[in-house]
Amino acid sequence: MSEQYVSALQEIDRSQVALVGGKGAHLGDLSRIDGVRVPAGFCVTTDAFRRFMAEGPSIDGQLEGLAEANPDDREAIRTLSAQIRRTIEEIAVPDDIAGAITGALARLGEQEACAVRSSATAEDLPSASFAGQQDTYLNVVGPAEILRHVRRCWASLYTERAVTYRRRNGIDHRAVHMAVIVQKMVFPQTSGILFTADPVTGNRRVATVDAGFGLGEALVSGLVNPDVFTVRDGAVVSRTIAAKQRAVLALPDGGTQETAVDAARQEQPSLTDAQAVELVRLGRVIEAHFGRPQDIEWCLVDDGFHIVQSRPITTLFPVPASDDEENHIYVSVGHQQMMTDAMKPLGLSTWRRTAMVPMAEAGGRLFVDVTRRLAAPASRAALLDLMGKGDPLVRDALESVLDRDDFVLPPPDAGPDEAAARTGSSPKPPAGSTPQPPAAPALAPIETDPAIVTGLIERSKASVAALERDIRTRSGPELFDFLREAFVEHKRVLADPQNLPVIMAGMEATWWLNEKLHEWLGEKNAADTLTLSAPDNITSEMGLALLDVADVVRARPEVVEFLQGVQDEGFLDELPKIPGGTEAREAIEAYLDRYGMRCVGEIDITRPRWRERPTTLVPAILDNVRNFEPGAARRRFEEGRLKAERKEQEVLSRLLALPDGERKAEETKRMIDRVRTFIGYREYPKYNIISRYFVYKQALTAEAERLVRAGVLAERDDCFYLTLEEFEAAVRSNEVDHRLVEERKEAFRTYQALTPPRVLTSDGEAVSGAYRRDDVPDGSLTGLAVSAGTVEGRARVVLDMADADLEAGDILVTSFTDPSWSPLFVGIAGLVTEVGGLMTHGAVVAREYGLPAVVGVEGATRLIRDGQRIRVHGTDGYVEILS
C-alpha cells in the first residue's frame, strides 16, 4: 500500500509529473544524469495528497469562491486562501500515509536533516515555471517535524501568490495537486542559481551564475546581493563581486538563521573563476538532457557541486531552427505586419506558403533571415536604410549586432561582381514579403497615371472573384490540390509587374516631399498634410464606411437600444423584428460584404473574422452614433481633401519666392501629384491577401466540420493546430494525432505569454534597439513620428478592439494597429502604439485622417494608464504624460 504514496527519487522520471509534480519529476530525471549529484530523497506523491484531502472536510465551497473571485481583488483572495490553508493544516495525516512517509525517512536516516519542498503538478513546466509559488522548508529534523512540514507544503498550494499565479495563467485550482519532496539537507559553503542562458537577453551562449555564502535562501529572499559571474565559451567574461554582509545558515537543532558575515570575508568572491566555469559545464550537461535552457539551483560543499533543482527558463524566446552551425540574424515579420501576437500552426503555415520570401518560425511568430544581406557591404547599406525608414529600432538593433566584428562575416564567395549585383533600391515589398531576399531588382519607372492603380485593383478583384467561384465545388483531397494552384495565383497577383513600382512610387514621393520641404522650407513631415484624403485607400474608406452605417442606426432609436445589449453573434437575424431593424441590418450586411473578411491579427487565417463575429463592430458603431453627426464620413473626407489642397497651394507659393523657386515648385508639384495618385494603393495588396484568406478559411473550416462529423476531429477549431500539410494528410487518411493537437494547444498558450523581439540572433539573443535621441524632454516616452500635429487628451488604453469605449477627443493607446483598427480612427484625436513604422498601416491611415500619431513607443500600454491625460507630439515623435 505504501508504494502508491511514496517514490524514491531514483525511481522517478519526467513522465511522472501527474504523480510527483513538476519539481519532483525534474529532480528524478536529474538524479539519473551521469556526473550530476542530487541529494538523496523521496517524494510523497499526489496520490497521498488526494487521499489526505478526501479524509478531511470538503473545501469545494471554498474553491468555488476562489474560482469566482476577481484575480485583482487581493484582499478577497488573501482571505479565502488563508481559510483553505487553515482547513488543510488541521486535517490529520492518515495512518497509512504517515507510515509510508516515516518508513521512507527511516531508509534515508530517521534523524537526518532534510529539506521539505512542495512540488505541484502545474510547476516547473515549459509553459509556467511557478517558481517560488509554493513553500520550501529547510533543515527539518525528525519524523514528527517531517510530517508537519509535509502538511504545510500541501497547504501552500493555496498561498495567495500561488492562487493568483494560477488565475493569471488560466489554471483551474481543482486541476492542480501537490506532491512533496523530502531530501537530505546539504550544508553548503556557497550556493546560488545558474542560468544556462542569459535570462535578460536570451543569449544561449552566455550563462550567468549568481552566488553567495551559505544557503541559497539569502539570495532568493533578496537578503543579499549576489556575486555574478558571466561565462561564455568556457571562460568568465565578466564578474561582479558584491559585499555579502548576511548569510542564512542551518541551526544544529533544525531550522535556519540569518547571520552576519565576517567583515574580512564580505567582499571575497564566493566562487573562483574555475569553479564558475565548472558549474556552467555541469549546467550544459543538464541543459542537454532536458533539451532547453535551465534555471538551476546549486550548492557547493567540500566535495563539489550538488544540484537541488532545475527548471526550464520559461521567459526565453525560442530560436528559429537552422540546418547549419552558422550565425544568423532574423527580423520579425510581425513587427512589419502590425501583428506581434502568436499565431496558430495553420495560420503560420498558410502565411509561409503564400509569402513571397522564405520565412523561419519560432515562438508562434515568423522571421526573415537577413544574414546574407547584412554580410555584403552594398546590400547591407540598402537593407539598413530600408529598415531605418520603417522602424529605427530595427535598424539600431541590426547595427548593434554588426558592431560585433565576429558575428556577421563577409561571405567567402563575395567578390566585387556579387557585391555589385546586390545593390538596388531595396523597396518595401507588399504584405507577406517583408523584408526582401538577398537582391532587390531595379524597378522600372512608372508614370503618374491613376489608371494604373485602377487596373491593379480591377485585376485583383477579378482574381478574388475567380477564386470564390472555383473553390465552391472543391472538397476533400481535391480542395488541397486546388489550394496549391490558388497559392500560385495568390503570388502571381502580388508579383504583378506594376504592383511594387506603384507602392514604391507613393512611398518614395512621400520621403522626397518630407526631405526636400524640410530642407527648403523648414517644414517637418509636410507630406502628412499633403496626403490627407488620398484616393483609393481601402483601409481609410473602411473607417469612413462605418460612419455611414452609424448614420442608418442613429436614425432608429429602437435599433440603438437593441445594439447596446447585444452579446450573441446571431443578433443580425434578430434585427428585422425591431422597428427600423431591416434597414440597419441591410447597412451592416453591406459593410460586412465589403469588409467582413477583416479582423484584428488578420494575417493569421485562424482568427475570427468580422463576418464570423460581427459583435466586434457593435462598440465602434455605437461610438460613432454617439460622437458624430449625420454625414460625417463625407464631410471628413472633403475636409481632408481641401486641407491637402490648401497645403499644396501654400507650399508651392512659398517655394516660388525662393531662389530657383520655379524649378523647386515644379518638382514639388510633380511629387505631390505622384503621392496623391499612388499612396492610397499602399493598403490594397493587404486587402487582397485578406480577401483571399477568408475564402481559403471558409473552405478549410467546412472541411474541418466534415472531419468532426466523421469523428476524426473533436471540434472544428482543432484544425487550427495542424499545419496545412498535416491538415491535408488528415483529410486523405481520416486520421488525426490528437496528442499532437493537445501539445500544439499547450505550446500556443506558452507562446502567447512571450514578447517577440524585433531582431533575434541564432544565439537566442533578443536584440533591442534604441532611438539615440537627445531632443526629447525628460520623462517623455520616445517613439517614431509618423503623423504630424500635436494633440492633448484622455488616454484610452485598448488591447482588444471589441472592448473599445471611446469618446470624441480620446487618444488611442494600444500595442499595434493593423487595418482592422481603422474604424476606431475616425473617432479619436491621436494615436500611440508600441509597434509600428513610417509606412505601416496604422501610420498610413493616421496620416490620411490627420491624426497626430507616435508609434514604436516601447511599453506604451504599460507606462500610460487608462484615463491619464497625455500630449502626443506627432511631428517630433514623443509622448508627454500630463497627469
PDB file of C-alpha atoms in Angstrom, residues 566-805:
ATOM      1  CA  VAL A 566     -26.092  42.760 -27.968  1.00  0.00           C
ATOM      2  CA  GLN A 567     -23.901  39.837 -26.920  1.00  0.00           C
ATOM      3  CA  ASP A 568     -24.967  36.995 -29.217  1.00  0.00           C
ATOM      4  CA  GLU A 569     -23.397  36.649 -32.669  1.00  0.00           C
ATOM      5  CA  GLY A 570     -26.830  35.959 -34.158  1.00  0.00           C
ATOM      6  CA  PHE A 571     -28.042  39.496 -33.499  1.00  0.00           C
ATOM      7  CA  LEU A 572     -28.337  40.311 -37.214  1.00  0.00           C
ATOM      8  CA  ASP A 573     -31.139  37.773 -37.541  1.00  0.00           C
ATOM      9  CA  GLU A 574     -32.977  39.472 -34.663  1.00  0.00           C
ATOM     10  CA  LEU A 575     -32.722  42.996 -36.067  1.00  0.00           C
ATOM     11  CA  PRO A 576     -35.682  42.738 -38.535  1.00  0.00           C
ATOM     12  CA  LYS A 577     -38.012  42.132 -35.562  1.00  0.00           C
ATOM     13  CA  ILE A 578     -37.301  45.696 -34.342  1.00  0.00           C
ATOM     14  CA  PRO A 579     -38.715  48.882 -35.904  1.00  0.00           C
ATOM     15  CA  GLY A 580     -36.106  50.094 -38.372  1.00  0.00           C
ATOM     16  CA  GLY A 581     -34.086  46.916 -37.901  1.00  0.00           C
ATOM     17  CA  THR A 582     -34.369  45.747 -41.512  1.00  0.00           C
ATOM     18  CA  GLU A 583     -32.630  48.864 -42.806  1.00  0.00           C
ATOM     19  CA  ALA A 584     -29.962  48.631 -40.097  1.00  0.00           C
ATOM     20  CA  ARG A 585     -29.328  45.012 -40.916  1.00  0.00           C
ATOM     21  CA  GLU A 586     -29.001  45.788 -44.621  1.00  0.00           C
ATOM     22  CA  ALA A 587     -26.433  48.502 -43.849  1.00  0.00           C
ATOM     23  CA  ILE A 588     -24.362  46.232 -41.591  1.00  0.00           C
ATOM     24  CA  GLU A 589     -24.603  43.324 -44.038  1.00  0.00           C
ATOM     25  CA  ALA A 590     -23.431  45.542 -46.891  1.00  0.00           C
ATOM     26  CA  TYR A 591     -20.479  46.625 -44.756  1.00  0.00           C
ATOM     27  CA  LEU A 592     -19.643  43.007 -43.955  1.00  0.00           C
ATOM     28  CA  ASP A 593     -19.895  42.046 -47.622  1.00  0.00           C
ATOM     29  CA  ARG A 594     -17.127  44.563 -48.349  1.00  0.00           C
ATOM     30  CA  TYR A 595     -15.031  44.317 -45.185  1.00  0.00           C
ATOM     31  CA  GLY A 596     -16.209  41.252 -43.257  1.00  0.00           C
ATOM     32  CA  MET A 597     -13.012  39.332 -44.040  1.00  0.00           C
ATOM     33  CA  ARG A 598     -11.063  41.661 -41.758  1.00  0.00           C
ATOM     34  CA  CYS A 599     -10.252  41.249 -38.077  1.00  0.00           C
ATOM     35  CA  VAL A 600      -7.543  42.035 -35.546  1.00  0.00           C
ATOM     36  CA  GLY A 601      -4.470  39.905 -36.269  1.00  0.00           C
ATOM     37  CA  GLU A 602      -5.819  39.163 -39.723  1.00  0.00           C
ATOM     38  CA  ILE A 603      -2.594  37.708 -41.138  1.00  0.00           C
ATOM     39  CA  ASP A 604      -3.414  34.623 -39.024  1.00  0.00           C
ATOM     40  CA  ILE A 605      -6.065  32.779 -41.029  1.00  0.00           C
ATOM     41  CA  THR A 606      -7.381  31.176 -37.829  1.00  0.00           C
ATOM     42  CA  ARG A 607      -8.502  34.485 -36.260  1.00  0.00           C
ATOM     43  CA  PRO A 608     -12.289  35.045 -36.227  1.00  0.00           C
ATOM     44  CA  ARG A 609     -13.324  37.473 -38.969  1.00  0.00           C
ATOM     45  CA  TRP A 610     -15.912  40.229 -38.560  1.00  0.00           C
ATOM     46  CA  ARG A 611     -18.273  38.201 -40.736  1.00  0.00           C
ATOM     47  CA  GLU A 612     -17.883  35.344 -38.245  1.00  0.00           C
ATOM     48  CA  ARG A 613     -18.023  37.588 -35.159  1.00  0.00           C
ATOM     49  CA  PRO A 614     -19.971  40.732 -36.110  1.00  0.00           C
ATOM     50  CA  THR A 615     -20.431  41.756 -32.446  1.00  0.00           C
ATOM     51  CA  THR A 616     -16.845  43.065 -32.662  1.00  0.00           C
ATOM     52  CA  LEU A 617     -18.131  46.006 -34.714  1.00  0.00           C
ATOM     53  CA  VAL A 618     -21.019  46.944 -32.415  1.00  0.00           C
ATOM     54  CA  PRO A 619     -18.991  49.097 -29.946  1.00  0.00           C
ATOM     55  CA  ALA A 620     -17.468  51.062 -32.847  1.00  0.00           C
ATOM     56  CA  ILE A 621     -20.892  51.618 -34.423  1.00  0.00           C
ATOM     57  CA  LEU A 622     -22.329  52.838 -31.119  1.00  0.00           C
ATOM     58  CA  ASP A 623     -19.319  55.113 -30.539  1.00  0.00           C
ATOM     59  CA  ASN A 624     -19.911  56.632 -33.980  1.00  0.00           C
ATOM     60  CA  VAL A 625     -23.622  57.083 -33.225  1.00  0.00           C
ATOM     61  CA  ARG A 626     -22.747  58.921 -30.002  1.00  0.00           C
ATOM     62  CA  ASN A 627     -19.798  61.001 -31.208  1.00  0.00           C
ATOM     63  CA  PHE A 628     -20.775  62.125 -34.728  1.00  0.00           C
ATOM     64  CA  GLU A 629     -23.499  63.952 -36.608  1.00  0.00           C
ATOM     65  CA  PRO A 630     -25.117  62.567 -39.781  1.00  0.00           C
ATOM     66  CA  GLY A 631     -22.997  62.850 -42.928  1.00  0.00           C
ATOM     67  CA  ALA A 632     -19.711  62.818 -41.005  1.00  0.00           C
ATOM     68  CA  ALA A 633     -17.974  60.468 -43.456  1.00  0.00           C
ATOM     69  CA  ARG A 634     -18.500  62.701 -46.460  1.00  0.00           C
ATOM     70  CA  ARG A 635     -17.599  65.831 -44.511  1.00  0.00           C
ATOM     71  CA  ARG A 636     -14.421  64.354 -43.050  1.00  0.00           C
ATOM     72  CA  PHE A 637     -13.164  63.191 -46.424  1.00  0.00           C
ATOM     73  CA  GLU A 638     -13.921  66.520 -48.057  1.00  0.00           C
ATOM     74  CA  GLU A 639     -12.319  68.478 -45.204  1.00  0.00           C
ATOM     75  CA  GLY A 640      -9.159  66.395 -45.566  1.00  0.00           C
ATOM     76  CA  ARG A 641      -9.089  66.869 -49.334  1.00  0.00           C
ATOM     77  CA  LEU A 642      -9.478  70.648 -49.020  1.00  0.00           C
ATOM     78  CA  LYS A 643      -6.832  70.844 -46.308  1.00  0.00           C
ATOM     79  CA  ALA A 644      -4.388  68.965 -48.551  1.00  0.00           C
ATOM     80  CA  GLU A 645      -5.268  71.253 -51.451  1.00  0.00           C
ATOM     81  CA  ARG A 646      -4.667  74.402 -49.377  1.00  0.00           C
ATOM     82  CA  LYS A 647      -1.370  72.959 -48.129  1.00  0.00           C
ATOM     83  CA  GLU A 648      -0.280  72.315 -51.697  1.00  0.00           C
ATOM     84  CA  GLN A 649      -1.066  75.879 -52.725  1.00  0.00           C
ATOM     85  CA  GLU A 650       0.749  77.272 -49.676  1.00  0.00           C
ATOM     86  CA  VAL A 651       3.864  75.174 -50.244  1.00  0.00           C
ATOM     87  CA  LEU A 652       4.089  75.965 -53.944  1.00  0.00           C
ATOM     88  CA  SER A 653       3.598  79.680 -53.273  1.00  0.00           C
ATOM     89  CA  ARG A 654       6.392  79.737 -50.703  1.00  0.00           C
ATOM     90  CA  LEU A 655       8.721  77.797 -53.000  1.00  0.00           C
ATOM     91  CA  LEU A 656       8.214  80.253 -55.853  1.00  0.00           C
ATOM     92  CA  ALA A 657       9.579  83.007 -53.610  1.00  0.00           C
ATOM     93  CA  LEU A 658      12.869  81.127 -53.123  1.00  0.00           C
ATOM     94  CA  PRO A 659      15.986  81.239 -55.302  1.00  0.00           C
ATOM     95  CA  ASP A 660      15.469  78.781 -58.162  1.00  0.00           C
ATOM     96  CA  GLY A 661      11.890  78.648 -56.893  1.00  0.00           C
ATOM     97  CA  GLU A 662      10.256  77.822 -60.203  1.00  0.00           C
ATOM     98  CA  ARG A 663      12.233  74.585 -60.539  1.00  0.00           C
ATOM     99  CA  LYS A 664      11.631  73.655 -56.900  1.00  0.00           C
ATOM    100  CA  ALA A 665       7.907  74.321 -57.201  1.00  0.00           C
ATOM    101  CA  GLU A 666       7.692  72.329 -60.431  1.00  0.00           C
ATOM    102  CA  GLU A 667       9.474  69.312 -58.900  1.00  0.00           C
ATOM    103  CA  THR A 668       7.341  69.555 -55.773  1.00  0.00           C
ATOM    104  CA  LYS A 669       4.094  69.730 -57.759  1.00  0.00           C
ATOM    105  CA  ARG A 670       5.136  66.641 -59.686  1.00  0.00           C
ATOM    106  CA  MET A 671       5.802  64.776 -56.423  1.00  0.00           C
ATOM    107  CA  ILE A 672       2.522  65.912 -54.824  1.00  0.00           C
ATOM    108  CA  ASP A 673       0.609  64.607 -57.845  1.00  0.00           C
ATOM    109  CA  ARG A 674       2.575  61.384 -57.622  1.00  0.00           C
ATOM    110  CA  VAL A 675       1.995  60.832 -53.914  1.00  0.00           C
ATOM    111  CA  ARG A 676      -1.741  61.503 -54.187  1.00  0.00           C
ATOM    112  CA  THR A 677      -2.021  59.160 -57.150  1.00  0.00           C
ATOM    113  CA  PHE A 678      -0.220  56.226 -55.594  1.00  0.00           C
ATOM    114  CA  ILE A 679      -0.087  56.440 -51.779  1.00  0.00           C
ATOM    115  CA  GLY A 680      -3.617  55.122 -51.221  1.00  0.00           C
ATOM    116  CA  TYR A 681      -2.807  51.896 -53.068  1.00  0.00           C
ATOM    117  CA  ARG A 682      -0.276  51.032 -50.346  1.00  0.00           C
ATOM    118  CA  GLU A 683      -3.196  49.469 -48.424  1.00  0.00           C
ATOM    119  CA  TYR A 684      -4.711  47.438 -51.241  1.00  0.00           C
ATOM    120  CA  PRO A 685      -2.386  44.409 -51.511  1.00  0.00           C
ATOM    121  CA  LYS A 686      -3.089  43.569 -47.854  1.00  0.00           C
ATOM    122  CA  TYR A 687      -6.836  43.820 -48.555  1.00  0.00           C
ATOM    123  CA  ASN A 688      -6.383  41.442 -51.468  1.00  0.00           C
ATOM    124  CA  ILE A 689      -4.476  38.951 -49.325  1.00  0.00           C
ATOM    125  CA  ILE A 690      -7.032  39.016 -46.515  1.00  0.00           C
ATOM    126  CA  SER A 691      -9.913  38.705 -49.004  1.00  0.00           C
ATOM    127  CA  ARG A 692      -8.313  35.558 -50.380  1.00  0.00           C
ATOM    128  CA  TYR A 693      -7.561  34.286 -46.876  1.00  0.00           C
ATOM    129  CA  PHE A 694     -11.223  34.389 -45.917  1.00  0.00           C
ATOM    130  CA  VAL A 695     -12.098  32.323 -48.971  1.00  0.00           C
ATOM    131  CA  TYR A 696      -9.417  29.778 -48.061  1.00  0.00           C
ATOM    132  CA  LYS A 697     -10.628  29.727 -44.461  1.00  0.00           C
ATOM    133  CA  GLN A 698     -14.267  29.100 -45.334  1.00  0.00           C
ATOM    134  CA  ALA A 699     -13.281  26.103 -47.469  1.00  0.00           C
ATOM    135  CA  LEU A 700     -10.871  24.739 -44.850  1.00  0.00           C
ATOM    136  CA  THR A 701     -13.298  25.070 -41.947  1.00  0.00           C
ATOM    137  CA  ALA A 702     -16.008  23.358 -43.993  1.00  0.00           C
ATOM    138  CA  GLU A 703     -13.552  20.501 -44.432  1.00  0.00           C
ATOM    139  CA  ALA A 704     -12.842  20.510 -40.698  1.00  0.00           C
ATOM    140  CA  GLU A 705     -16.571  20.296 -39.966  1.00  0.00           C
ATOM    141  CA  ARG A 706     -16.742  17.214 -42.196  1.00  0.00           C
ATOM    142  CA  LEU A 707     -13.935  15.662 -40.147  1.00  0.00           C
ATOM    143  CA  VAL A 708     -15.846  16.461 -36.946  1.00  0.00           C
ATOM    144  CA  ARG A 709     -18.955  14.710 -38.310  1.00  0.00           C
ATOM    145  CA  ALA A 710     -16.757  11.741 -39.221  1.00  0.00           C
ATOM    146  CA  GLY A 711     -15.339  11.609 -35.695  1.00  0.00           C
ATOM    147  CA  VAL A 712     -11.819  12.439 -36.880  1.00  0.00           C
ATOM    148  CA  LEU A 713     -11.602  15.832 -35.155  1.00  0.00           C
ATOM    149  CA  ALA A 714     -13.062  16.536 -31.708  1.00  0.00           C
ATOM    150  CA  GLU A 715     -14.073  20.071 -32.723  1.00  0.00           C
ATOM    151  CA  ARG A 716     -13.775  22.265 -35.776  1.00  0.00           C
ATOM    152  CA  ASP A 717     -11.111  24.612 -34.441  1.00  0.00           C
ATOM    153  CA  ASP A 718      -8.744  21.700 -33.759  1.00  0.00           C
ATOM    154  CA  CYS A 719      -7.743  22.053 -37.417  1.00  0.00           C
ATOM    155  CA  PHE A 720      -6.103  25.376 -36.480  1.00  0.00           C
ATOM    156  CA  TYR A 721      -3.434  23.442 -34.576  1.00  0.00           C
ATOM    157  CA  LEU A 722      -2.383  21.494 -37.677  1.00  0.00           C
ATOM    158  CA  THR A 723      -0.182  22.781 -40.468  1.00  0.00           C
ATOM    159  CA  LEU A 724      -1.653  22.810 -43.964  1.00  0.00           C
ATOM    160  CA  GLU A 725       0.340  19.684 -44.764  1.00  0.00           C
ATOM    161  CA  GLU A 726      -0.918  17.890 -41.643  1.00  0.00           C
ATOM    162  CA  PHE A 727      -4.491  19.014 -42.357  1.00  0.00           C
ATOM    163  CA  GLU A 728      -4.267  17.590 -45.862  1.00  0.00           C
ATOM    164  CA  ALA A 729      -2.863  14.318 -44.504  1.00  0.00           C
ATOM    165  CA  ALA A 730      -5.780  14.116 -42.048  1.00  0.00           C
ATOM    166  CA  VAL A 731      -8.277  14.645 -44.876  1.00  0.00           C
ATOM    167  CA  ARG A 732      -6.644  11.959 -47.021  1.00  0.00           C
ATOM    168  CA  SER A 733      -6.289   9.402 -44.209  1.00  0.00           C
ATOM    169  CA  ASN A 734      -9.243  10.308 -41.972  1.00  0.00           C
ATOM    170  CA  GLU A 735      -6.833  10.146 -39.042  1.00  0.00           C
ATOM    171  CA  VAL A 736      -5.520  12.833 -36.665  1.00  0.00           C
ATOM    172  CA  ASP A 737      -2.914  12.628 -33.941  1.00  0.00           C
ATOM    173  CA  HIS A 738      -4.992  14.034 -31.061  1.00  0.00           C
ATOM    174  CA  ARG A 739      -1.968  14.065 -28.777  1.00  0.00           C
ATOM    175  CA  LEU A 740      -0.200  16.374 -31.254  1.00  0.00           C
ATOM    176  CA  VAL A 741      -3.215  18.711 -31.286  1.00  0.00           C
ATOM    177  CA  GLU A 742      -3.167  18.952 -27.483  1.00  0.00           C
ATOM    178  CA  GLU A 743       0.604  19.560 -27.470  1.00  0.00           C
ATOM    179  CA  ARG A 744       0.148  22.342 -30.044  1.00  0.00           C
ATOM    180  CA  LYS A 745      -2.581  23.954 -27.916  1.00  0.00           C
ATOM    181  CA  GLU A 746      -0.278  23.949 -24.896  1.00  0.00           C
ATOM    182  CA  ALA A 747       2.604  25.327 -26.969  1.00  0.00           C
ATOM    183  CA  PHE A 748       0.359  28.118 -28.285  1.00  0.00           C
ATOM    184  CA  ARG A 749      -0.616  29.084 -24.741  1.00  0.00           C
ATOM    185  CA  THR A 750       3.094  29.226 -23.928  1.00  0.00           C
ATOM    186  CA  TYR A 751       3.867  31.392 -26.953  1.00  0.00           C
ATOM    187  CA  GLN A 752       1.075  33.841 -26.121  1.00  0.00           C
ATOM    188  CA  ALA A 753       2.939  34.820 -22.950  1.00  0.00           C
ATOM    189  CA  LEU A 754       6.144  35.670 -24.853  1.00  0.00           C
ATOM    190  CA  THR A 755       7.064  39.059 -26.273  1.00  0.00           C
ATOM    191  CA  PRO A 756       8.656  38.683 -29.702  1.00  0.00           C
ATOM    192  CA  PRO A 757      11.818  40.684 -30.376  1.00  0.00           C
ATOM    193  CA  ARG A 758      12.255  42.944 -33.377  1.00  0.00           C
ATOM    194  CA  VAL A 759      15.618  41.307 -34.040  1.00  0.00           C
ATOM    195  CA  LEU A 760      16.701  37.829 -32.938  1.00  0.00           C
ATOM    196  CA  THR A 761      20.042  36.072 -33.377  1.00  0.00           C
ATOM    197  CA  SER A 762      20.763  32.380 -33.767  1.00  0.00           C
ATOM    198  CA  ASP A 763      22.324  32.551 -30.283  1.00  0.00           C
ATOM    199  CA  GLY A 764      18.839  33.319 -28.992  1.00  0.00           C
ATOM    200  CA  GLU A 765      19.651  36.932 -28.175  1.00  0.00           C
ATOM    201  CA  ALA A 766      16.662  39.262 -28.419  1.00  0.00           C
ATOM    202  CA  VAL A 767      18.302  42.494 -29.572  1.00  0.00           C
ATOM    203  CA  SER A 768      16.616  45.751 -28.575  1.00  0.00           C
ATOM    204  CA  GLY A 769      17.292  48.936 -30.469  1.00  0.00           C
ATOM    205  CA  ALA A 770      17.272  52.493 -29.163  1.00  0.00           C
ATOM    206  CA  TYR A 771      16.285  55.815 -30.709  1.00  0.00           C
ATOM    207  CA  ARG A 772      19.594  57.574 -29.862  1.00  0.00           C
ATOM    208  CA  ARG A 773      17.892  60.952 -29.487  1.00  0.00           C
ATOM    209  CA  ASP A 774      18.657  63.883 -27.207  1.00  0.00           C
ATOM    210  CA  ASP A 775      15.789  66.158 -28.282  1.00  0.00           C
ATOM    211  CA  VAL A 776      13.059  64.574 -26.139  1.00  0.00           C
ATOM    212  CA  PRO A 777      12.037  66.218 -22.812  1.00  0.00           C
ATOM    213  CA  ASP A 778      12.852  64.316 -19.630  1.00  0.00           C
ATOM    214  CA  GLY A 779      10.092  61.982 -18.569  1.00  0.00           C
ATOM    215  CA  SER A 780       8.607  61.731 -22.045  1.00  0.00           C
ATOM    216  CA  LEU A 781       8.169  58.493 -23.964  1.00  0.00           C
ATOM    217  CA  THR A 782      10.161  58.346 -27.171  1.00  0.00           C
ATOM    218  CA  GLY A 783       8.785  56.912 -30.386  1.00  0.00           C
ATOM    219  CA  LEU A 784       8.677  57.441 -34.117  1.00  0.00           C
ATOM    220  CA  ALA A 785       6.864  60.450 -35.581  1.00  0.00           C
ATOM    221  CA  VAL A 786       4.526  59.138 -38.280  1.00  0.00           C
ATOM    222  CA  SER A 787       1.694  61.673 -38.499  1.00  0.00           C
ATOM    223  CA  ALA A 788       2.211  65.371 -37.818  1.00  0.00           C
ATOM    224  CA  GLY A 789       0.475  67.537 -35.270  1.00  0.00           C
ATOM    225  CA  THR A 790       0.185  67.871 -31.513  1.00  0.00           C
ATOM    226  CA  VAL A 791      -2.853  66.856 -29.515  1.00  0.00           C
ATOM    227  CA  GLU A 792      -3.707  66.602 -25.839  1.00  0.00           C
ATOM    228  CA  GLY A 793      -6.433  64.356 -24.454  1.00  0.00           C
ATOM    229  CA  ARG A 794      -7.504  61.402 -22.368  1.00  0.00           C
ATOM    230  CA  ALA A 795      -5.552  58.196 -22.997  1.00  0.00           C
ATOM    231  CA  ARG A 796      -7.678  55.148 -23.652  1.00  0.00           C
ATOM    232  CA  VAL A 797      -5.543  52.015 -23.350  1.00  0.00           C
ATOM    233  CA  VAL A 798      -7.310  49.427 -25.528  1.00  0.00           C
ATOM    234  CA  LEU A 799      -5.893  45.931 -26.061  1.00  0.00           C
ATOM    235  CA  ASP A 800      -8.962  44.438 -27.768  1.00  0.00           C
ATOM    236  CA  MET A 801     -10.947  46.355 -30.359  1.00  0.00           C
ATOM    237  CA  ALA A 802     -14.173  44.765 -29.083  1.00  0.00           C
ATOM    238  CA  ASP A 803     -13.588  46.428 -25.697  1.00  0.00           C
ATOM    239  CA  ALA A 804     -13.148  49.942 -27.082  1.00  0.00           C
ATOM    240  CA  ASP A 805     -15.263  52.652 -25.441  1.00  0.00           C
TER     241      ASP A 805
END
